[in-house]
Amino acid sequence: MKSVISINNLNVVLGDFLVLQDINIDVHEKEFLGIIGPNGGGKTTLLKALLGLITPASGEILILGDTPKVNRKYIGYVPQFSNFEKDFPISVYNVVKMGTLGNKSDKTENNILNILSKVEMLEFKDRLIGQLSGGQRQRVLIARALAANPKILLLDEPTASVDTKSGKTFYELIKKLNDEITIILVSHDVGVLSQYVKKIACLNKTLIFHDSKEITHDMLEETYHCPVDLIAHGVPHRVLGDYKVD
């Protein structure tokens, strides 16, 4: 299968801190990779490195065979937070249209309407973005990312500001989009994420990846540095055991 992202021996230093150490992974075409890990573990930093916004101290990132700065035009990005003032004067339609700026994507009205339909937000096209719920705003931001016709979609904690019901429908939408596009999604929601992704990696400065969606006890303990018990009864999830801090 064709590799669209290749990371080799990546090290990232921010200030005096080694944030990412010896990261190695290949992400293939139309893969859906979930990345889990604690706060401060380097997940957002890794996404920024993929976008070419952070220069590695050493190692290599290839996006479709070239550097991130050359090929980031093929990447759609949905950030972690989507806060807008309620009266912020921009409509849903125009937010999505912003995604066509500075690239060769289809800027026609029909294309933008088709994208809004794909994320089930067409009926809200004239609504102010600040008047939407958290889940609806995330769908609009996905539509904005898709407007650039990307081959890869990066999402950073996309359900952090939405309720459980909206989160479930959100993941179902992402799973459908995965039929057409490669997706990397960063999340803390281990149980829900494992139901939808094809593969999972654990990141806490270093990356643990077994090329599958299985989350093992050892993977979580190595990532979170404390005892973890996995329990499965219908929906897998994690429970952190008692541990002592030295």
Coordinates of N, CA, C and O in Angstrom, one line a residue, residues 97-232:
K97 N -15.5 28.7 2.7 CA -14.9 29.3 1.5 C -13.5 29.7 1.8 O -12.6 29.7 0.9
M98 N -13.2 30.0 3.1 CA -11.8 30.4 3.5 C -10.8 29.3 3.2 O -9.6 29.5 2.9
G99 N -11.3 28.0 3.2 CA -10.4 26.9 2.9 C -10.0 26.8 1.5 O -9.0 26.1 1.2
T100 N -10.6 27.6 0.6 CA -10.2 27.6 -0.8 C -9.1 28.6 -1.1 O -8.6 28.7 -2.2
L101 N -8.8 29.5 -0.2 CA -7.9 30.6 -0.4 C -6.5 30.1 -0.5 O -6.1 29.2 0.2
G102 N -5.8 30.6 -1.5 CA -4.3 30.3 -1.6 C -4.0 29.0 -2.1 O -2.9 28.5 -2.0
N103 N -5.0 28.3 -2.7 CA -4.7 27.0 -3.3 C -5.5 26.8 -4.6 O -6.3 27.7 -5.0
K104 N -5.3 25.7 -5.3 CA -6.0 25.4 -6.5 C -7.3 24.7 -6.4 O -7.8 24.1 -7.4
S105 N -7.9 24.6 -5.2 CA -9.1 23.9 -5.0 C -10.3 24.6 -5.8 O -10.2 25.7 -6.2
D106 N -11.3 23.8 -5.9 CA -12.5 24.3 -6.6 C -13.2 25.3 -5.8 O -13.7 25.1 -4.7
K107 N -13.2 26.6 -6.2 CA -13.8 27.7 -5.5 C -15.3 28.0 -5.8 O -15.8 29.0 -5.3
T108 N -15.9 27.1 -6.6 CA -17.2 27.4 -7.1 C -18.2 27.2 -5.9 O -18.0 26.5 -5.0
E109 N -19.3 27.9 -6.0 CA -20.4 27.8 -5.0 C -20.9 26.4 -4.8 O -21.1 25.9 -3.7
N110 N -21.0 25.7 -6.0 CA -21.5 24.3 -5.9 C -20.6 23.4 -5.1 O -21.1 22.5 -4.4
N111 N -19.3 23.6 -5.3 CA -18.3 22.7 -4.6 C -18.5 23.0 -3.1 O -18.4 22.0 -2.3
I112 N -18.6 24.2 -2.7 CA -18.7 24.6 -1.2 C -20.0 24.0 -0.7 O -20.0 23.4 0.4
L113 N -21.1 24.1 -1.4 CA -22.3 23.6 -1.0 C -22.3 22.0 -0.9 O -22.8 21.4 0.1
N114 N -21.6 21.4 -1.8 CA -21.4 19.9 -1.8 C -20.6 19.5 -0.5 O -21.0 18.5 0.1
I115 N -19.6 20.3 -0.2 CA -18.8 19.9 1.0 C -19.7 20.1 2.3 O -19.6 19.3 3.2
L116 N -20.5 21.2 2.3 CA -21.3 21.4 3.5 C -22.4 20.2 3.6 O -22.7 19.8 4.7
S117 N -22.8 19.8 2.5 CA -23.8 18.7 2.5 C -23.1 17.4 3.0 O -23.7 16.6 3.8
K118 N -21.8 17.2 2.6 CA -21.1 16.0 3.0 C -20.9 15.9 4.5 O -21.0 14.9 5.1
V119 N -20.8 17.1 5.2 CA -20.6 17.1 6.6 C -21.9 17.4 7.3 O -22.0 17.7 8.5
E120 N -23.0 17.4 6.6 CA -24.4 17.5 7.1 C -24.6 18.9 7.7 O -25.3 19.0 8.8
M121 N -24.1 19.9 7.1 CA -24.2 21.3 7.6 C -24.8 22.2 6.6 O -24.8 23.5 6.8
L122 N -25.4 21.7 5.5 CA -25.8 22.6 4.4 C -27.0 23.5 4.9 O -27.0 24.7 4.5
E123 N -27.8 23.0 5.7 CA -29.0 23.8 6.2 C -28.6 25.0 7.0 O -29.3 26.0 7.3
F124 N -27.3 25.0 7.5 CA -26.8 26.1 8.4 C -25.9 27.0 7.6 O -25.2 27.8 8.2
K125 N -25.9 27.0 6.3 CA -24.9 27.7 5.5 C -24.9 29.2 5.7 O -23.9 29.9 5.6
D126 N -26.1 29.8 6.1 CA -26.2 31.2 6.3 C -26.1 31.6 7.8 O -26.2 32.8 8.1
R127 N -26.0 30.6 8.6 CA -25.9 30.9 10.1 C -24.6 31.4 10.4 O -23.5 31.0 9.9
L128 N -24.5 32.4 11.4 CA -23.2 32.8 11.9 C -22.5 31.7 12.7 O -23.2 30.9 13.4
I129 N -21.2 31.5 12.4 CA -20.5 30.4 13.0 C -20.5 30.4 14.5 O -20.6 29.3 15.2
G130 N -20.6 31.6 15.2 CA -20.6 31.7 16.6 C -22.0 31.2 17.2 O -22.1 31.0 18.4
Q131 N -23.0 31.0 16.4 CA -24.3 30.6 16.9 C -24.5 29.1 16.8 O -25.6 28.6 17.2
L132 N -23.5 28.4 16.4 CA -23.6 26.9 16.4 C -23.1 26.3 17.7 O -22.4 26.9 18.5
S133 N -23.5 25.0 17.8 CA -23.0 24.2 19.0 C -21.6 23.8 18.7 O -21.1 24.0 17.6
G134 N -20.9 23.3 19.7 CA -19.5 22.9 19.6 C -19.4 21.8 18.5 O -18.4 21.9 17.7
G135 N -20.3 20.8 18.5 CA -20.2 19.8 17.5 C -20.4 20.3 16.1 O -19.8 19.8 15.1
Q136 N -21.4 21.2 15.9 CA -21.6 21.8 14.6 C -20.4 22.6 14.1 O -20.1 22.6 12.9
R137 N -19.8 23.4 15.0 CA -18.6 24.1 14.6 C -17.5 23.2 14.1 O -16.8 23.5 13.2
Q138 N -17.3 22.1 14.8 CA -16.3 21.2 14.4 C -16.5 20.6 13.0 O -15.6 20.5 12.2
R139 N -17.8 20.4 12.7 CA -18.2 19.9 11.3 C -17.8 21.0 10.3 O -17.4 20.7 9.2
V140 N -18.1 22.3 10.6 CA -17.8 23.4 9.7 C -16.3 23.5 9.5 O -15.8 23.7 8.4
L141 N -15.5 23.3 10.6 CA -14.0 23.4 10.4 C -13.5 22.2 9.6 O -12.5 22.3 8.9
I142 N -14.2 21.0 9.7 CA -13.8 19.9 8.8 C -14.1 20.3 7.4 O -13.3 20.0 6.5
A143 N -15.3 20.9 7.2 CA -15.6 21.3 5.8 C -14.6 22.3 5.3 O -14.2 22.3 4.1
R144 N -14.2 23.3 6.1 CA -13.2 24.2 5.7 C -11.9 23.5 5.3 O -11.3 23.9 4.3
A145 N -11.5 22.5 6.0 CA -10.3 21.7 5.7 C -10.5 21.0 4.4 O -9.6 20.9 3.6
L146 N -11.7 20.4 4.2 CA -11.9 19.6 3.0 C -12.0 20.5 1.7 O -11.8 20.0 0.6
A147 N -12.3 21.8 1.9 CA -12.5 22.7 0.8 C -11.2 22.8 0.0 O -11.2 23.2 -1.2
A148 N -10.1 22.5 0.6 CA -8.8 22.6 -0.1 C -8.4 21.3 -0.8 O -7.3 21.2 -1.4
N149 N -9.4 20.4 -0.9 CA -9.2 19.1 -1.5 C -7.9 18.4 -1.1 O -7.0 18.0 -1.9
P150 N -7.8 18.2 0.3 CA -6.5 17.5 0.8 C -6.6 16.0 0.5 O -7.6 15.4 0.3
K151 N -5.4 15.4 0.6 CA -5.2 14.0 0.6 C -5.1 13.4 2.0 O -5.2 12.2 2.2
I152 N -4.8 14.3 2.9 CA -4.5 13.9 4.3 C -5.3 14.9 5.2 O -5.3 16.1 5.0
L153 N -6.0 14.3 6.3 CA -6.7 15.2 7.2 C -6.1 14.9 8.6 O -6.1 13.8 9.1
L154 N -5.7 16.0 9.3 CA -5.2 16.0 10.6 C -6.2 16.6 11.6 O -6.7 17.7 11.3
L155 N -6.5 15.9 12.7 CA -7.5 16.4 13.6 C -6.9 16.4 15.0 O -6.5 15.3 15.5
D156 N -6.9 17.5 15.7 CA -6.3 17.6 17.1 C -7.4 17.7 18.1 O -8.0 18.8 18.2
E157 N -7.6 16.6 18.9 CA -8.7 16.6 19.9 C -10.0 17.2 19.4 O -10.5 18.1 20.0
P158 N -10.6 16.7 18.3 CA -11.7 17.3 17.7 C -13.0 17.2 18.5 O -13.9 18.0 18.3
T159 N -13.1 16.3 19.5 CA -14.3 16.2 20.3 C -14.2 16.8 21.7 O -15.0 16.6 22.6
A160 N -13.1 17.5 21.9 CA -12.8 18.1 23.3 C -13.9 19.0 23.8 O -14.2 19.1 25.0
S161 N -14.6 19.7 22.8 CA -15.6 20.7 23.2 C -17.0 20.3 22.9 O -17.9 21.1 22.8
V162 N -17.2 19.0 22.7 CA -18.6 18.6 22.3 C -19.1 17.5 23.3 O -18.3 16.9 23.9
D163 N -20.4 17.3 23.3 CA -21.0 16.4 24.2 C -20.8 14.9 23.7 O -20.5 14.7 22.5
T164 N -21.2 14.0 24.5 CA -21.0 12.5 24.1 C -21.8 12.2 22.9 O -21.2 11.5 22.0
K165 N -23.0 12.6 22.8 CA -23.8 12.3 21.6 C -23.3 12.9 20.3 O -23.1 12.2 19.3
S166 N -22.9 14.1 20.4 CA -22.3 14.8 19.2 C -21.0 14.2 18.9 O -20.6 14.0 17.7
G167 N -20.2 13.7 19.9 CA -18.9 13.1 19.7 C -19.1 11.8 18.9 O -18.3 11.5 18.0
K168 N -20.1 11.0 19.2 CA -20.4 9.8 18.5 C -20.7 10.0 17.0 O -20.1 9.3 16.1
T169 N -21.6 10.9 16.7 CA -21.9 11.2 15.3 C -20.7 11.8 14.6 O -20.6 11.6 13.4
F170 N -19.9 12.6 15.3 CA -18.7 13.1 14.7 C -17.8 12.0 14.3 O -17.3 12.1 13.2
Y171 N -17.5 11.0 15.1 CA -16.7 9.9 14.7 C -17.2 9.1 13.6 O -16.5 8.7 12.7
E172 N -18.5 9.0 13.5 CA -19.2 8.3 12.4 C -18.9 9.1 11.1 O -18.7 8.5 10.0
L173 N -19.0 10.4 11.2 CA -18.7 11.2 10.0 C -17.3 11.0 9.5 O -17.0 10.8 8.3
I174 N -16.3 11.1 10.5 CA -14.9 10.9 10.2 C -14.7 9.5 9.5 O -13.9 9.4 8.6
K175 N -15.3 8.5 10.0 CA -15.1 7.2 9.5 C -15.6 7.1 8.0 O -15.0 6.5 7.2
K176 N -16.7 7.8 7.7 CA -17.1 7.9 6.3 C -16.1 8.6 5.4 O -15.8 8.2 4.3
L177 N -15.6 9.7 5.9 CA -14.6 10.5 5.2 C -13.4 9.7 4.9 O -12.7 9.9 3.9
N178 N -13.1 8.7 5.8 CA -11.9 7.9 5.6 C -11.9 7.0 4.4 O -10.9 6.5 3.9
D179 N -13.1 6.9 3.8 CA -13.2 6.1 2.5 C -12.5 6.9 1.4 O -12.1 6.2 0.4
E180 N -12.3 8.2 1.6 CA -11.7 9.0 0.5 C -10.4 9.6 0.9 O -9.7 10.1 0.0
I181 N -10.0 9.6 2.1 CA -8.9 10.4 2.6 C -8.2 9.7 3.7 O -8.8 9.0 4.5
T182 N -6.8 10.0 3.8 CA -6.1 9.5 5.0 C -6.3 10.4 6.2 O -6.3 11.6 6.0
I183 N -6.5 9.8 7.3 CA -6.8 10.6 8.5 C -5.9 10.2 9.7 O -5.6 9.0 10.0
I184 N -5.4 11.3 10.4 CA -4.7 11.1 11.6 C -5.5 11.9 12.7 O -5.7 13.1 12.5
L185 N -5.9 11.3 13.7 CA -6.7 11.9 14.7 C -6.1 11.8 16.1 O -5.8 10.6 16.5
V186 N -5.8 12.9 16.8 CA -5.3 12.9 18.1 C -6.4 13.0 19.1 O -7.3 13.8 19.0
S187 N -6.4 12.1 20.2 CA -7.5 12.1 21.1 C -7.1 11.5 22.4 O -6.1 10.7 22.5
H188 N -7.8 11.9 23.5 CA -7.6 11.3 24.8 C -8.6 10.1 25.0 O -8.5 9.3 25.9
D189 N -9.6 10.1 24.1 CA -10.8 9.2 24.3 C -10.4 7.8 23.8 O -10.8 7.4 22.7
V190 N -9.7 7.0 24.6 CA -9.1 5.7 24.1 C -10.2 4.8 23.7 O -10.2 4.2 22.6
G191 N -11.3 4.7 24.6 CA -12.3 3.7 24.3 C -13.1 3.9 23.0 O -13.2 3.1 22.2
V192 N -13.6 5.2 22.9 CA -14.4 5.5 21.7 C -13.5 5.5 20.5 O -13.9 4.9 19.4
L193 N -12.3 6.0 20.5 CA -11.4 6.1 19.4 C -11.1 4.7 18.8 O -11.1 4.4 17.6
S194 N -11.0 3.7 19.7 CA -10.6 2.3 19.3 C -11.7 1.7 18.5 O -11.5 0.7 17.8
Q195 N -12.9 2.2 18.6 CA -14.1 1.6 17.9 C -14.0 2.1 16.4 O -14.6 1.4 15.5
Y196 N -13.4 3.2 16.1 CA -13.5 3.7 14.8 C -12.2 3.7 13.9 O -12.2 3.6 12.7
V197 N -11.0 3.8 14.6 CA -9.8 3.9 13.8 C -9.4 2.5 13.3 O -9.8 1.5 13.8
K198 N -8.4 2.5 12.4 CA -7.9 1.3 11.8 C -6.6 0.9 12.6 O -6.3 -0.3 12.7
K199 N -5.9 1.9 13.1 CA -4.6 1.7 13.8 C -4.5 2.7 14.9 O -5.0 3.8 14.8
I200 N -3.7 2.3 16.0 CA -3.5 3.2 17.1 C -2.0 3.3 17.4 O -1.4 2.3 17.5
A201 N -1.6 4.5 17.7 CA -0.2 4.7 18.2 C -0.3 5.4 19.5 O -1.2 6.2 19.8
C202 N 0.6 5.2 20.4 CA 0.7 5.8 21.7 C 1.9 6.7 21.7 O 3.0 6.3 21.4
L203 N 1.7 8.0 22.1 CA 2.8 9.0 22.1 C 3.0 9.7 23.4 O 2.1 10.3 23.9
N204 N 4.2 9.6 23.9 CA 4.6 10.4 25.1 C 6.1 10.6 25.0 O 6.9 9.8 25.5
K205 N 6.4 11.6 24.1 CA 7.8 11.9 23.8 C 8.3 10.8 22.7 O 8.9 11.2 21.7
T206 N 8.2 9.6 23.0 CA 8.5 8.5 22.1 C 7.2 7.9 21.6 O 6.2 8.0 22.3
L207 N 7.3 7.2 20.4 CA 6.0 6.7 19.8 C 6.1 5.1 19.9 O 7.1 4.5 19.6
I208 N 5.0 4.6 20.4 CA 4.8 3.1 20.4 C 3.8 2.8 19.4 O 2.6 3.2 19.5
F209 N 4.1 1.9 18.4 CA 3.2 1.6 17.3 C 3.5 0.2 16.9 O 4.6 -0.2 16.6
H210 N 2.4 -0.6 16.9 CA 2.5 -2.0 16.5 C 1.8 -2.3 15.2 O 1.4 -3.5 15.0
D211 N 1.4 -1.3 14.5 CA 0.8 -1.5 13.2 C -0.5 -2.2 13.3 O -0.9 -3.0 12.4
S212 N -1.3 -1.9 14.3 CA -2.6 -2.5 14.5 C -3.5 -1.5 15.4 O -3.0 -0.5 15.8
K213 N -4.7 -1.9 15.6 CA -5.6 -1.1 16.5 C -5.7 -1.6 17.9 O -6.4 -1.1 18.7
E214 N -4.9 -2.6 18.2 CA -4.9 -3.2 19.5 C -4.1 -2.3 20.5 O -3.0 -1.8 20.2
I215 N -4.8 -2.0 21.6 CA -4.2 -1.3 22.7 C -3.8 -2.2 23.8 O -4.7 -2.7 24.5
T216 N -2.6 -2.5 24.0 CA -2.2 -3.5 25.0 C -1.9 -2.8 26.4 O -1.7 -1.6 26.4
H217 N -2.0 -3.6 27.4 CA -1.7 -3.1 28.8 C -0.3 -2.5 28.8 O -0.1 -1.4 29.4
D218 N 0.7 -3.2 28.2 CA 2.1 -2.7 28.2 C 2.2 -1.3 27.5 O 3.0 -0.4 27.9
M219 N 1.5 -1.2 26.4 CA 1.5 0.1 25.6 C 1.1 1.2 26.4 O 1.7 2.3 26.5
L220 N 0.0 1.1 27.2 CA -0.6 2.2 28.0 C 0.3 2.5 29.2 O 0.5 3.6 29.5
E221 N 0.8 1.4 29.8 CA 1.7 1.7 31.0 C 3.0 2.4 30.6 O 3.5 3.3 31.3
E222 N 3.5 2.0 29.4 CA 4.7 2.7 28.9 C 4.5 4.1 28.5 O 5.3 5.0 28.6
T223 N 3.2 4.4 28.0 CA 2.9 5.7 27.6 C 2.5 6.6 28.8 O 3.0 7.8 28.8
Y224 N 1.7 6.1 29.7 CA 1.2 7.0 30.8 C 2.1 6.8 32.0 O 1.9 7.6 33.0
H225 N 3.0 5.9 32.1 CA 4.0 5.7 33.2 C 3.3 5.5 34.5 O 3.7 6.0 35.5
C226 N 2.2 4.7 34.5 CA 1.5 4.3 35.7 C 0.7 3.1 35.4 O 0.4 2.8 34.2
P227 N 0.4 2.3 36.4 CA -0.4 1.0 36.1 C -1.7 1.3 35.5 O -2.5 2.2 35.8
V228 N -2.1 0.5 34.5 CA -3.3 0.6 33.7 C -4.0 -0.7 33.6 O -3.4 -1.7 33.3
D229 N -5.3 -0.8 33.9 CA -6.1 -2.0 33.6 C -7.1 -1.7 32.5 O -7.8 -0.8 32.5
L230 N -7.1 -2.7 31.5 CA -8.0 -2.6 30.4 C -9.2 -3.4 30.7 O -9.1 -4.6 31.1
I231 N -10.4 -2.9 30.5 CA -11.7 -3.6 30.8 C -12.5 -3.5 29.5 O -12.6 -2.5 28.9
A232 N -13.1 -4.6 29.1 CA -14.0 -4.6 27.9 C -15.3 -5.3 28.2 O -15.3 -6.4 28.6

